[in-house]
Coordinates of C-alpha atoms and ligand atoms in Angstrom, one line a residue:
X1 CA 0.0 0.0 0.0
X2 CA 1.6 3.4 -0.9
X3 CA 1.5 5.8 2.3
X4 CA -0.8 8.7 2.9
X5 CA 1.2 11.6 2.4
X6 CA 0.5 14.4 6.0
X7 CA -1.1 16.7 3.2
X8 CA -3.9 14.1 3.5
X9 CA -3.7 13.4 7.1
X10 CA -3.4 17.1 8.6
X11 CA -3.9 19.0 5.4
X12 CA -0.8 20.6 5.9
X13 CA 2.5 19.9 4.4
X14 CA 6.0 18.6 6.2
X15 CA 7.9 17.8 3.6
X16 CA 9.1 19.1 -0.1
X17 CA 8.3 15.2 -1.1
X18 CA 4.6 16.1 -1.0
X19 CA 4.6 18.7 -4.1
X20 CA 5.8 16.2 -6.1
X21 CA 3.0 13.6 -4.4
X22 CA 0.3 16.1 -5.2
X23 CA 1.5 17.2 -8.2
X24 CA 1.9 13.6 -9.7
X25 CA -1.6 12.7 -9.0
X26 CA -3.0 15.5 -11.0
X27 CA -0.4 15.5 -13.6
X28 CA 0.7 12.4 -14.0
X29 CA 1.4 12.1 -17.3
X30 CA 2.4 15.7 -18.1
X31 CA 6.2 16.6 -18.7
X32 CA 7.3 18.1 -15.3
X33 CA 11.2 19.2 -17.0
X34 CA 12.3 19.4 -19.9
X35 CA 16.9 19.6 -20.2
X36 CA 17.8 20.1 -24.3
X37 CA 16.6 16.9 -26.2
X38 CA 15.3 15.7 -22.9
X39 CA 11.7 15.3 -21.2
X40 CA 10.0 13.8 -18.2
X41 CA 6.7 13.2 -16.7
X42 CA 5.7 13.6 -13.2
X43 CA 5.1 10.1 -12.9
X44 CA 8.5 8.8 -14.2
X45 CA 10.2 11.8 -12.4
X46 CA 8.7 10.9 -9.2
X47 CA 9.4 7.0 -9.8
X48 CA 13.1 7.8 -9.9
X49 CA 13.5 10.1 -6.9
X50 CA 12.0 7.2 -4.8
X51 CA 14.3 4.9 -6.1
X52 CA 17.1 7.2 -5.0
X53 CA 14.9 7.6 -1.7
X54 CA 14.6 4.0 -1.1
X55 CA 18.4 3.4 -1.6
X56 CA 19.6 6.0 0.7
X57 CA 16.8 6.1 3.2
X58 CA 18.1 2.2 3.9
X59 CA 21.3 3.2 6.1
X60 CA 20.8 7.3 6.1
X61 CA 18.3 9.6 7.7
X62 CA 18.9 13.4 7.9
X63 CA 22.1 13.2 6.5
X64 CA 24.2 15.4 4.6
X65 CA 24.5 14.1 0.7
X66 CA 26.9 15.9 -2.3
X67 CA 25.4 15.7 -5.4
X68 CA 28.4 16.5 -8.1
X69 CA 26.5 17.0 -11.6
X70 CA 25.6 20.1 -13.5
X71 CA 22.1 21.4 -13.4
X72 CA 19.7 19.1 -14.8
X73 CA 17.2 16.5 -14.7
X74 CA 19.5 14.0 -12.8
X75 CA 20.5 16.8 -10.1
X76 CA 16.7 17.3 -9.8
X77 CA 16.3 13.4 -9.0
X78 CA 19.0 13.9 -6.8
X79 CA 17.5 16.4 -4.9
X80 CA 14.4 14.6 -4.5
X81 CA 15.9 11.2 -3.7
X82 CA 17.5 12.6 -0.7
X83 CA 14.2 14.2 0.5
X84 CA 12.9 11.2 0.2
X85 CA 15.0 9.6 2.5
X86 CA 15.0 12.3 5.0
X87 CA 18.1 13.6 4.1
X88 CA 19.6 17.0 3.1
X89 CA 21.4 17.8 -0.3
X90 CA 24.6 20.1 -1.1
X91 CA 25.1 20.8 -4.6
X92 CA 29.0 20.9 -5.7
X93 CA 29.3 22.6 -8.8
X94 CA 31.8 20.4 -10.9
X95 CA 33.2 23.1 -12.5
X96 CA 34.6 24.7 -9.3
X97 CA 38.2 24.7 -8.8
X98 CA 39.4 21.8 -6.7
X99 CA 40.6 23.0 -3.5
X100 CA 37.5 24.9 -3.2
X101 CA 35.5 21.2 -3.7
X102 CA 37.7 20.2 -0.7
X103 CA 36.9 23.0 1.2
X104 CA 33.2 22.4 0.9
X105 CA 33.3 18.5 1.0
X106 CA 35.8 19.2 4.9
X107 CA 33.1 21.3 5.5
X108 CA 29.8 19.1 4.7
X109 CA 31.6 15.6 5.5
X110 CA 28.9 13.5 3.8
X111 CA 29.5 9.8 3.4
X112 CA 27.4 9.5 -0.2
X113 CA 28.1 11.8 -3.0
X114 CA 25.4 11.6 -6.0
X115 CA 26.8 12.0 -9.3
X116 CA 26.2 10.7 -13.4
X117 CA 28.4 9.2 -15.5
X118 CA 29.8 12.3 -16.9
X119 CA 31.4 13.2 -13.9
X120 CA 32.0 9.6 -12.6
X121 CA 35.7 10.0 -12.6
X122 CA 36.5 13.1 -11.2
X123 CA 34.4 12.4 -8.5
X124 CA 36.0 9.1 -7.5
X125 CA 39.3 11.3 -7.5
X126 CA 37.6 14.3 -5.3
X127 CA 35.6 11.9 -3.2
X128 CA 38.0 8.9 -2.5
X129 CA 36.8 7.3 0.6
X130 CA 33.1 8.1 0.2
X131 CA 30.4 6.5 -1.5
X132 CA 30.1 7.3 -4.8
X133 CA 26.7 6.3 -6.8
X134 CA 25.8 7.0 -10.1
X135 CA 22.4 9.0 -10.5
X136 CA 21.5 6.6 -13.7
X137 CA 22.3 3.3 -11.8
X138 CA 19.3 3.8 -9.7
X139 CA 16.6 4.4 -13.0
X140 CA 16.1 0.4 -12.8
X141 CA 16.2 0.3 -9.2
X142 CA 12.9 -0.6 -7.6
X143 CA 10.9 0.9 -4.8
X144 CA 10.3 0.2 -1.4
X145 CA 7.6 1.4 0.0
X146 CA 8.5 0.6 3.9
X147 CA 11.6 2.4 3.6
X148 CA 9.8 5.2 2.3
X149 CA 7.2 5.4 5.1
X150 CA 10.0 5.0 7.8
X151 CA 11.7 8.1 5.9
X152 CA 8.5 10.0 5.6
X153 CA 7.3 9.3 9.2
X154 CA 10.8 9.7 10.9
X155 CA 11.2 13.8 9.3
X156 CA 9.9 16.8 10.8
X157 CA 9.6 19.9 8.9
X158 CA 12.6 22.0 10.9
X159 CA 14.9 19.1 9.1
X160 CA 17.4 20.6 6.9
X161 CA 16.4 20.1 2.9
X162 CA 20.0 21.8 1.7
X163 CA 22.7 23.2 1.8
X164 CA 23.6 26.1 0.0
X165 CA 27.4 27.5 0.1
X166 CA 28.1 31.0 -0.6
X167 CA 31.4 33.3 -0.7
X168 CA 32.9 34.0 3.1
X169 CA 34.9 36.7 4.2
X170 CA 37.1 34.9 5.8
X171 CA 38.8 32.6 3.0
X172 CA 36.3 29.7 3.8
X173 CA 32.7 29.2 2.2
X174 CA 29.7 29.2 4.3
X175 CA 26.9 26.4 3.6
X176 CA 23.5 28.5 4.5
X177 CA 21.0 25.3 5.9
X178 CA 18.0 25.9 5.2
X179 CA 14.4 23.6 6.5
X180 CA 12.0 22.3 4.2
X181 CA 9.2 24.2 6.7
X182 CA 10.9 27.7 5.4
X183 CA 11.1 26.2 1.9
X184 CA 7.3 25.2 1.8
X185 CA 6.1 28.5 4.1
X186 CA 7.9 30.3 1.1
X187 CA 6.9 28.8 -2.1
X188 CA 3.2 28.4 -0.6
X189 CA 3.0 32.4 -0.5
X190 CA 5.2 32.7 -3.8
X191 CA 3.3 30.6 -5.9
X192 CA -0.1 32.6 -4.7
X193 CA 1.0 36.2 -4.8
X194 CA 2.5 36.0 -8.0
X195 CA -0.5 33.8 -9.7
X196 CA 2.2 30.8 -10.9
X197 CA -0.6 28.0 -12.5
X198 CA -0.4 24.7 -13.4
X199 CA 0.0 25.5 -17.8
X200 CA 3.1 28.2 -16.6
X201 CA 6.2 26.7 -18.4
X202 CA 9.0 28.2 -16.0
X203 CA 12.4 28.7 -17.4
X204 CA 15.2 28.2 -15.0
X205 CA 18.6 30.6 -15.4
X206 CA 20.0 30.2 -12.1
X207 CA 22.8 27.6 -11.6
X208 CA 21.5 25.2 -8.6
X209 CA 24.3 26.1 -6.2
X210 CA 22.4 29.4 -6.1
X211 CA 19.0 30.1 -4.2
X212 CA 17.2 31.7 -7.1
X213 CA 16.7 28.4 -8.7
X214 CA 14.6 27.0 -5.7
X215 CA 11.8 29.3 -6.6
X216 CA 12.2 27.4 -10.2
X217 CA 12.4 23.7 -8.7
X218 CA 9.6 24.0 -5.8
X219 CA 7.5 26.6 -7.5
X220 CA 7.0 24.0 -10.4
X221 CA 6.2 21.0 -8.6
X222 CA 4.1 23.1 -6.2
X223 CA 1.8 24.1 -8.8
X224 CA 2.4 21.4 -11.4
X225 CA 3.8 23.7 -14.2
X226 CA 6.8 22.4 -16.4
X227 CA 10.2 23.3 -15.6
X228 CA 12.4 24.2 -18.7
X229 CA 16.5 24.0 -17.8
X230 CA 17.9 26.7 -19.8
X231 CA 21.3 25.3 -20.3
X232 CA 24.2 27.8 -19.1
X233 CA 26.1 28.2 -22.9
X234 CA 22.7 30.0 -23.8
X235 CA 24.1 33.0 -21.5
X236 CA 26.8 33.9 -23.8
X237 CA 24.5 34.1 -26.8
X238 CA 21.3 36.2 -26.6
X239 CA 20.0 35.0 -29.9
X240 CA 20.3 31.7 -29.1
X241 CA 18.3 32.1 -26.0
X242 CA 15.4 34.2 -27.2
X243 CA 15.1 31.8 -29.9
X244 CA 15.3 28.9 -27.2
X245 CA 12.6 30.6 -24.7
X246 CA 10.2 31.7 -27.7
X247 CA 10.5 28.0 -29.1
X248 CA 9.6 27.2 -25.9
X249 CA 7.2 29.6 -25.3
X250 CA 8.2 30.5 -21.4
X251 CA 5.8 32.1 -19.3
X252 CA 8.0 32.7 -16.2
X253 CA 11.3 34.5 -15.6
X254 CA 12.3 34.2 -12.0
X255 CA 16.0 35.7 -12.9
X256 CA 19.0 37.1 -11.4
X257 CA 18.9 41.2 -12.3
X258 CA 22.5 40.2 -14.4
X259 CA 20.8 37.9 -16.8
X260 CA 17.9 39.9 -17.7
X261 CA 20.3 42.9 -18.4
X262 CA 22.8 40.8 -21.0
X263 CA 19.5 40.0 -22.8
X264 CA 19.0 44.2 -23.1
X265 CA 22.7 45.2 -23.3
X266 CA 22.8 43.2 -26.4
X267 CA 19.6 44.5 -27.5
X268 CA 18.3 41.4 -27.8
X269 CA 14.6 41.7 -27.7
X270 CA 15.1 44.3 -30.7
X271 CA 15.9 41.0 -32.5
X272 CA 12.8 38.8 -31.0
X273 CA 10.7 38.9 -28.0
X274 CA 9.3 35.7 -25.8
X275 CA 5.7 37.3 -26.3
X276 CA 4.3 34.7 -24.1
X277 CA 6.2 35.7 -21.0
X278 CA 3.6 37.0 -17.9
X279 CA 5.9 37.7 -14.9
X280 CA 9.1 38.7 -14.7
X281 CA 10.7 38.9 -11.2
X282 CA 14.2 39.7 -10.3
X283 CA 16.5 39.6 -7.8
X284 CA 20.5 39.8 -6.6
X285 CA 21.4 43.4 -7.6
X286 CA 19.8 46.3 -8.2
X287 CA 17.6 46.8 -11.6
X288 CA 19.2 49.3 -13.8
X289 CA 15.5 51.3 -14.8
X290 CA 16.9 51.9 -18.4
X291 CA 16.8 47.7 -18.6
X292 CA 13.9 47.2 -16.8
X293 CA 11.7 49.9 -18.9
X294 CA 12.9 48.1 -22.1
X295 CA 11.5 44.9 -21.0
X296 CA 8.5 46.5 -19.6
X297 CA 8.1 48.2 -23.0
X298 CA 8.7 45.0 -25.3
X299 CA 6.5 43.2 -22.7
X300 CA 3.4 46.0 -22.1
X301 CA 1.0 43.2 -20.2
X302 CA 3.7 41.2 -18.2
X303 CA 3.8 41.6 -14.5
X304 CA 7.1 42.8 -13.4
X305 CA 8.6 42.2 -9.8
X306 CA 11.7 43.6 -7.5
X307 CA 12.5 40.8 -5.3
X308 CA 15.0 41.5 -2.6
X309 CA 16.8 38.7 0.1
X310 CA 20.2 37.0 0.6
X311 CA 20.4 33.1 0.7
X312 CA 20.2 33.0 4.4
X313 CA 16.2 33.6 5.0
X314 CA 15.3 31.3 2.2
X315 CA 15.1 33.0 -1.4
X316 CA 13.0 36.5 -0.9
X317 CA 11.5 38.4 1.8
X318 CA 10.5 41.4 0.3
X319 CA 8.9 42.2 -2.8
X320 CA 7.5 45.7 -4.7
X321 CA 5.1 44.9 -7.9
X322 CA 6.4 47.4 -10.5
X323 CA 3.5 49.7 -10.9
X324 CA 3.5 50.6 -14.8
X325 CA 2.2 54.5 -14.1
X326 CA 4.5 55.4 -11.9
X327 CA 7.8 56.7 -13.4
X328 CA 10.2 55.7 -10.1
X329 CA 12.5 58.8 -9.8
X330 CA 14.4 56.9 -6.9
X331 CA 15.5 53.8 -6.7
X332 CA 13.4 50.5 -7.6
X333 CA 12.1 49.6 -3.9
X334 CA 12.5 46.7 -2.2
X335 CA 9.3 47.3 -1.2
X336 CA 7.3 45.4 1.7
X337 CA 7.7 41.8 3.4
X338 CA 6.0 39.0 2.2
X339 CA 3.2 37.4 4.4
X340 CA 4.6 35.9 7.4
X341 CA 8.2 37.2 7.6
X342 CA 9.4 40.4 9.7
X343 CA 11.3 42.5 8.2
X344 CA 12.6 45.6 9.7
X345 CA 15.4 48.2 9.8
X346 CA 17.7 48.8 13.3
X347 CA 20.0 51.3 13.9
X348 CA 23.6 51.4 15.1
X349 CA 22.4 50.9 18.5
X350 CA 20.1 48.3 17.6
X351 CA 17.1 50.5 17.8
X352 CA 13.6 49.9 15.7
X353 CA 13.4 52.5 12.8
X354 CA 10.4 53.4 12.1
X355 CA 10.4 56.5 10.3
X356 CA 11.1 57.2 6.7
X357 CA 14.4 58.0 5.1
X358 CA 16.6 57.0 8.1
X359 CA 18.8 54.6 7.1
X360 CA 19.4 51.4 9.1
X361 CA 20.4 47.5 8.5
X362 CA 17.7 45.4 7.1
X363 CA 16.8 42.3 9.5
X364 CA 14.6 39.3 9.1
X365 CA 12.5 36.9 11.8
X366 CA 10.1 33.9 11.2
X367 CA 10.1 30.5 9.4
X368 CA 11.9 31.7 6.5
X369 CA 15.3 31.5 8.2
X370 CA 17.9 29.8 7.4
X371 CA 19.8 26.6 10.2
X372 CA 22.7 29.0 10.7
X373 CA 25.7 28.1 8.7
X374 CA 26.7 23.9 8.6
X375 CA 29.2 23.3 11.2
X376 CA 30.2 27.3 11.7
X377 CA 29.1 28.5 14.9
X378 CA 31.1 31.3 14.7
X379 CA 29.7 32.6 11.7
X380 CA 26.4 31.6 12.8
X381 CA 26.3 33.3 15.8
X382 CA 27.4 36.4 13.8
X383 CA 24.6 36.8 11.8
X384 CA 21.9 34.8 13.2
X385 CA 21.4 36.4 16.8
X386 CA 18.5 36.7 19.0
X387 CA 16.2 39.7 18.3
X388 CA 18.1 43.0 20.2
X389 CA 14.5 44.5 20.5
X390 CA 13.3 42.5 23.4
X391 CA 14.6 39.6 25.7
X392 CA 11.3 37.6 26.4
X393 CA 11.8 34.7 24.6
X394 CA 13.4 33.5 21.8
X395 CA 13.2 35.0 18.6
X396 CA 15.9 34.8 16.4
X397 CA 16.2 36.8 13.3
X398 CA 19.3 37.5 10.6
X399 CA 21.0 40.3 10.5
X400 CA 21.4 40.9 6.1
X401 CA 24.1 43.6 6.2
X402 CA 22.4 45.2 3.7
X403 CA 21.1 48.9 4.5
X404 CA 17.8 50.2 3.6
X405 CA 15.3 53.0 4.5
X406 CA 11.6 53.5 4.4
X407 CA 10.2 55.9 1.6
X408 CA 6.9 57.9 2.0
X409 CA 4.8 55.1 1.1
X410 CA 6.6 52.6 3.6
X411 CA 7.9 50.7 1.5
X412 CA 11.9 49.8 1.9
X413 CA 14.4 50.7 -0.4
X414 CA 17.8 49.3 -0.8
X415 CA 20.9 51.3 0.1
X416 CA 24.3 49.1 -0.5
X417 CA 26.0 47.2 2.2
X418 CA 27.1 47.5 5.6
X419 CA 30.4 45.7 4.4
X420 CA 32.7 44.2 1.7
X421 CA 30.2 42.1 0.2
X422 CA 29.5 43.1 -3.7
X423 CA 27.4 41.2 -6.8
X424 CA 29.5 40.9 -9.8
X425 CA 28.2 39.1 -12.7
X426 CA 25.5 37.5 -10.8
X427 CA 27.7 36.5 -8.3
X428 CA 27.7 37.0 -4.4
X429 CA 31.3 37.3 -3.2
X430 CA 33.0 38.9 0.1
X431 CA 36.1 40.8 -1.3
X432 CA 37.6 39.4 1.8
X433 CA 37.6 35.9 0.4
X434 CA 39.5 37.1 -2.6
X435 CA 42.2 38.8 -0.5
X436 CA 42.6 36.0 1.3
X437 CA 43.3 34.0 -1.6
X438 CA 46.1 36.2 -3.0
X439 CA 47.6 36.7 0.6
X440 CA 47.7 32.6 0.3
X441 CA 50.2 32.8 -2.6
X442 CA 53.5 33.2 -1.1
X443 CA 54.9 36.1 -3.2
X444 CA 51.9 38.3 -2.2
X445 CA 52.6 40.5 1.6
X446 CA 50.4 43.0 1.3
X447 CA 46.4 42.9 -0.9
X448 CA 43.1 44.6 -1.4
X449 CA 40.2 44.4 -3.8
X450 CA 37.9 46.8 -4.8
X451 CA 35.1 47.0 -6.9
X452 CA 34.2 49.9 -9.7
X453 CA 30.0 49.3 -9.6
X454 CA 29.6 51.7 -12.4
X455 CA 31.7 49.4 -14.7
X456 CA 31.3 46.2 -13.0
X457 CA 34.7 45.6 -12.5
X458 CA 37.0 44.1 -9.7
X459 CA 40.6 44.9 -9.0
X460 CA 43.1 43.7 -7.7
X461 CA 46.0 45.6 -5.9
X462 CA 48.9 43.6 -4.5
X463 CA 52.7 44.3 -3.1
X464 CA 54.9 41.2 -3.4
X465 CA 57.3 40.0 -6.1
X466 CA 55.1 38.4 -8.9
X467 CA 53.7 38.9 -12.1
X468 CA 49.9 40.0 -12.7
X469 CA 50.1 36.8 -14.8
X470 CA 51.5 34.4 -12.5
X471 CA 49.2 35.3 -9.9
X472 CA 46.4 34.9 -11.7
X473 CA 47.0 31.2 -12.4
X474 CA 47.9 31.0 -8.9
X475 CA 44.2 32.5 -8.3
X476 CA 42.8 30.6 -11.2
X477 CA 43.6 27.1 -8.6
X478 CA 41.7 28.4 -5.4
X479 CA 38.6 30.6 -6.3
X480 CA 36.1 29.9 -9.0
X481 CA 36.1 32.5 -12.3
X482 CA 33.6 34.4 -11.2
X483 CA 36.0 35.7 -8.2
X484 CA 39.0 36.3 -10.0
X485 CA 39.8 40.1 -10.3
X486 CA 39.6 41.6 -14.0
X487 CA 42.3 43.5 -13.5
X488 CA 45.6 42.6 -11.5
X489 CA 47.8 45.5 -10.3
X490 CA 51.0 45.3 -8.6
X491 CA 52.2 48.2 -6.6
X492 CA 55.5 49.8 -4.4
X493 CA 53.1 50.1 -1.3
X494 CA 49.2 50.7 -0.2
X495 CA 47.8 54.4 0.2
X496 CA 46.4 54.8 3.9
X497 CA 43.6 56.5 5.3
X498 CA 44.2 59.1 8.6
X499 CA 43.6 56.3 10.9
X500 CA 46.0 53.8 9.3
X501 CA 43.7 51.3 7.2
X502 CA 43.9 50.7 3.4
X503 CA 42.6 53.6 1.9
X504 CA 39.7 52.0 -0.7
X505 CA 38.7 55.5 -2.2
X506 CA 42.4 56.2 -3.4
X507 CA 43.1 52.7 -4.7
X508 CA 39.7 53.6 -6.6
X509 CA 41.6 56.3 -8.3
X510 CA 44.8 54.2 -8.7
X511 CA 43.1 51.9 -11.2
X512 CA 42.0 54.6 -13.4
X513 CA 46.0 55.9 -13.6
X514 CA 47.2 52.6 -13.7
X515 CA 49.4 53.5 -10.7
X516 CA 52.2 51.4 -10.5
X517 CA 51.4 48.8 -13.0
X518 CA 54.0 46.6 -14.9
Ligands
AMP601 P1 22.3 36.0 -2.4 O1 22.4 35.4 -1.1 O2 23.3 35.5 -3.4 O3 20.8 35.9 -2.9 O4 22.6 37.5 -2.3 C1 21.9 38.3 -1.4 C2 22.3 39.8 -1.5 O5 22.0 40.3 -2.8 C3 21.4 40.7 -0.6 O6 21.9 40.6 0.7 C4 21.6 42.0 -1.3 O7 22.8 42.6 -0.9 C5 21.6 41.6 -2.8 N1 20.2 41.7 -3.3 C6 19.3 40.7 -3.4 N2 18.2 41.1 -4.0 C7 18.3 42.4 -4.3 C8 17.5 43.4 -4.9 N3 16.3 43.1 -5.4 N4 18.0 44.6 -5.0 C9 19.2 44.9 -4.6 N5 20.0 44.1 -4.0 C10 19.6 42.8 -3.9

């Protein structure tokens, strides 16, 4: 007998696993993803993840699992498998460099890794000592229902569903937990808000090591749309994806504020436009208004939506529906929080801001967030803290580091950051990870990044004795592409500041006189 999944015992949900129940009964035979030349149905998707789930569920329950693939079908199974069995998933992008794999796989210590034959071998040389199954090896596998059960009764909602690392400042990425209760609480007020329906054909951008693509994964099987895996080489050619995403014909762009803008910087919807798109929301930087009225323009009935939240309180937590009269003289806001999250501004001294344009930090409480970081309480404790405004009981909320203020129509709008942390091509990275990685090389004594908004570009200024050129392939070893500086520059010594630190506004100026450069 298959089990009753809690949705029909309490009418509420527990677990991720159940969107995929519920969906599959309605939708059994509809494709659920579609990867290139690739399609699957609900019913052979969800036949796969519980053979995974039946596999790992035997010895493993709430567990840490690696799943070492690229974004696809097979991660997708992956993911599910392990929810199946109670267990929590952390996505290892293959194409990272490999001593940053070791620093995540030290961090996460999982005894299974999940991976396909593509990857098969350089995962038996990352991974030795683990188990190492092949994602494919499990399609003829079959199903067992009492493991399943055991899984399914044995989890409770605050278990972890992954693991999501993310840049550190100091030298070491951080793996943001997050619960399948803020999951579900999230995607449950998401999914309603924003209308997603059950005919919406979702295209994903976002790499799966990055939060943005859980609103694509648990928003489709929430509602039983079809998930469509835009593969990554599309990125580099705008034609090729328009033509890919009207072929298609997407309804839903849940993108990072980067993508959208490399369709419009290479005026790409002057060549064609995905006519059938109706909501467009964006998140991770700031949206340029000259890119966001172009789109608006090309699509005049779409719905348009500023999404604004780091990794740590589970996707978004704040949203502003782009109202098509107004002409937004100030920034884009952040706008208000979504149902059931708290979001709210202190000041220096940890007091409540309440009126508008006073700046303060932007804090979050509630389900949506995040476990801390996996086995860093000293990060943790940082940023996850108990709330400074009372000492009742416990209420913990996450401190963002991200500054905001309240307009006149109470609505929050985003200032910068309280810190080193920047978004450069999509990417979230603490300058102080990349300084760290240069002070690593042995040559390097003295180093500092900074980072030219305006032209999106990141710089690196170093003393020691070598060349821009061998430091960069020393770079190239340790941090992925994404965080390597775009310009190296060596120099004699390091203006200072009154006060003695580094001084960032000068080094600014440097770059632009190519100070010191050889
Ligand atoms: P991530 O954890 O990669 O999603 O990055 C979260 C950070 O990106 C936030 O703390 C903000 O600094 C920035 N961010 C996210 N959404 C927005 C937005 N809509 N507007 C401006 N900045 C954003």
């Amino acid at each position: 007998m298959e089990f009753l999944t809690i949705k029909e015992v309490v009418e509420n949900m527990y677990s991720v696993v159940d969107y995929l129940e519920e969906s599959c009964k309605r939708h059994k035979n509809k494709i659920a993803i579609v990867e290139e030349e690739q399609k699957i149905t609900y019913h052979d998707f969800r036949h796969w993840s519980r053979t995974v789930g039946s596999s790992i569920g035997k010895s493993m329950q709430n567990e840490p699992v690696i799943v070492f693939m690229d974004k696809g079908i097979q991660a997708l199974v992956s993911f599910f498998g392990t929810a199946y069995a109670g267990c929590f998933y952390s996505l290892i992008n293959p194409e990272l460099p490999e001593s940053r794999i070791v620093q995540i796989k030290q961090t996460i210590q999982a005894k299974l890794v999940l991976t396909n034959e593509e990857y098969y071998e350089m995962a038996t040389q990352y991974f030795k000592g683990l188990n190492i199954q092949k994602i494919e090896d499990f399609k003829d596998q079959a199903v067992d229902e009492e493991i399943l059960k055991k899984c399914y009764q044995q989890h409770i909602d605050t278990d972890p569903l992954y693991v999501n690392f993310t840049s550190g400042s100091t030298g070491v990425p951080k793996g943001v937990v997050i619960s399948h209760r803020s999951v579900i609480d999230f995607i449950n007020v998401f999914t309603n808000l924003f209308h997603f329906h059950e005919k919406d054909i979702i295209a994903n951008q976002a790499p799966f090591d990055f939060d943005v693509s859980v609103k694509d994964i648990f928003s489709s099987m929430a509602v039983g749309a079809t998930l469509l895996i835009v593969p990554k080489r599309y990125f580099s050619n705008p034609s090729l994806l328009l033509d890919y995403l009207c072929e298609h014909k997407v309804t839903t762009l849940t993108w990072a504020v980067s993508a959208l803008c490399l369709i419009t910087t290479f005026h790409g919807l002057d060549y064609k436009v995905p006519k059938t798109v109706e909501k467009v929301l964006f998140s991770g930087e700031v949206m340029p208004m000259k890119h966001l009225s172009i789109w608006m323009e090309k699509l005049p009935q779409a719905m348009f939506v500023n999404v604004y939240g780091p990794t740590e309180i589970t996707c978004n937590c704040l949203y502003h529906i782009i109202d098509r009269k107004r002409t937004y003289q100030e920034k884009i806001p952040v706008g208000k929080p979504f149902p059931n999250e708290r979001v709210f501004l202190l000041d220096e001294e940890n007091h409540l801001i309440t009126e508008p344009n006073k700046n303060g930090e932007i804090c979050v409480a509630g389900t949506a967030l995040g476990l801390g970081y996996y086995q860093n309480w000293e990060q943790t404790n940082q940023h996850f803290m108990q709330s400074p405004l009372h000492q009742k009981y416990l209420e913990p909320i996450y401190r963002t580091g991200d500054l905001g203020y309240y307009n006149e129509d109470d609505d929050i709008v985003f200032m910068g950051r309280k810190d080193f942390q920047i978004k450069y091509l999509g990417h979230r990275i603490e300058l102080e990870e990349i300084e760290k990685a240069m002070m690593d090389v042995k040559e390097v004594v003295r180093s500092c990044c900074v980072f030219d908004e305006e032209k999106a570009k990141l710089y690196g200024f170093y003393i020691g004795n070598i060349s821009k050129k061998n430091l960069s392939v020393k770079l190239k070893e340790v941090l992925p592409v994404f965080m390597i500086p775009t310009k190296l520059i060596p120099l004699e010594e390091f203006p200072m500041t009154k006060n003695g630190k580094i001084d960032r506004k000068k080094l600014m100026e440097y770059k632009e006189e190519k100070h010191g450069e050889v």
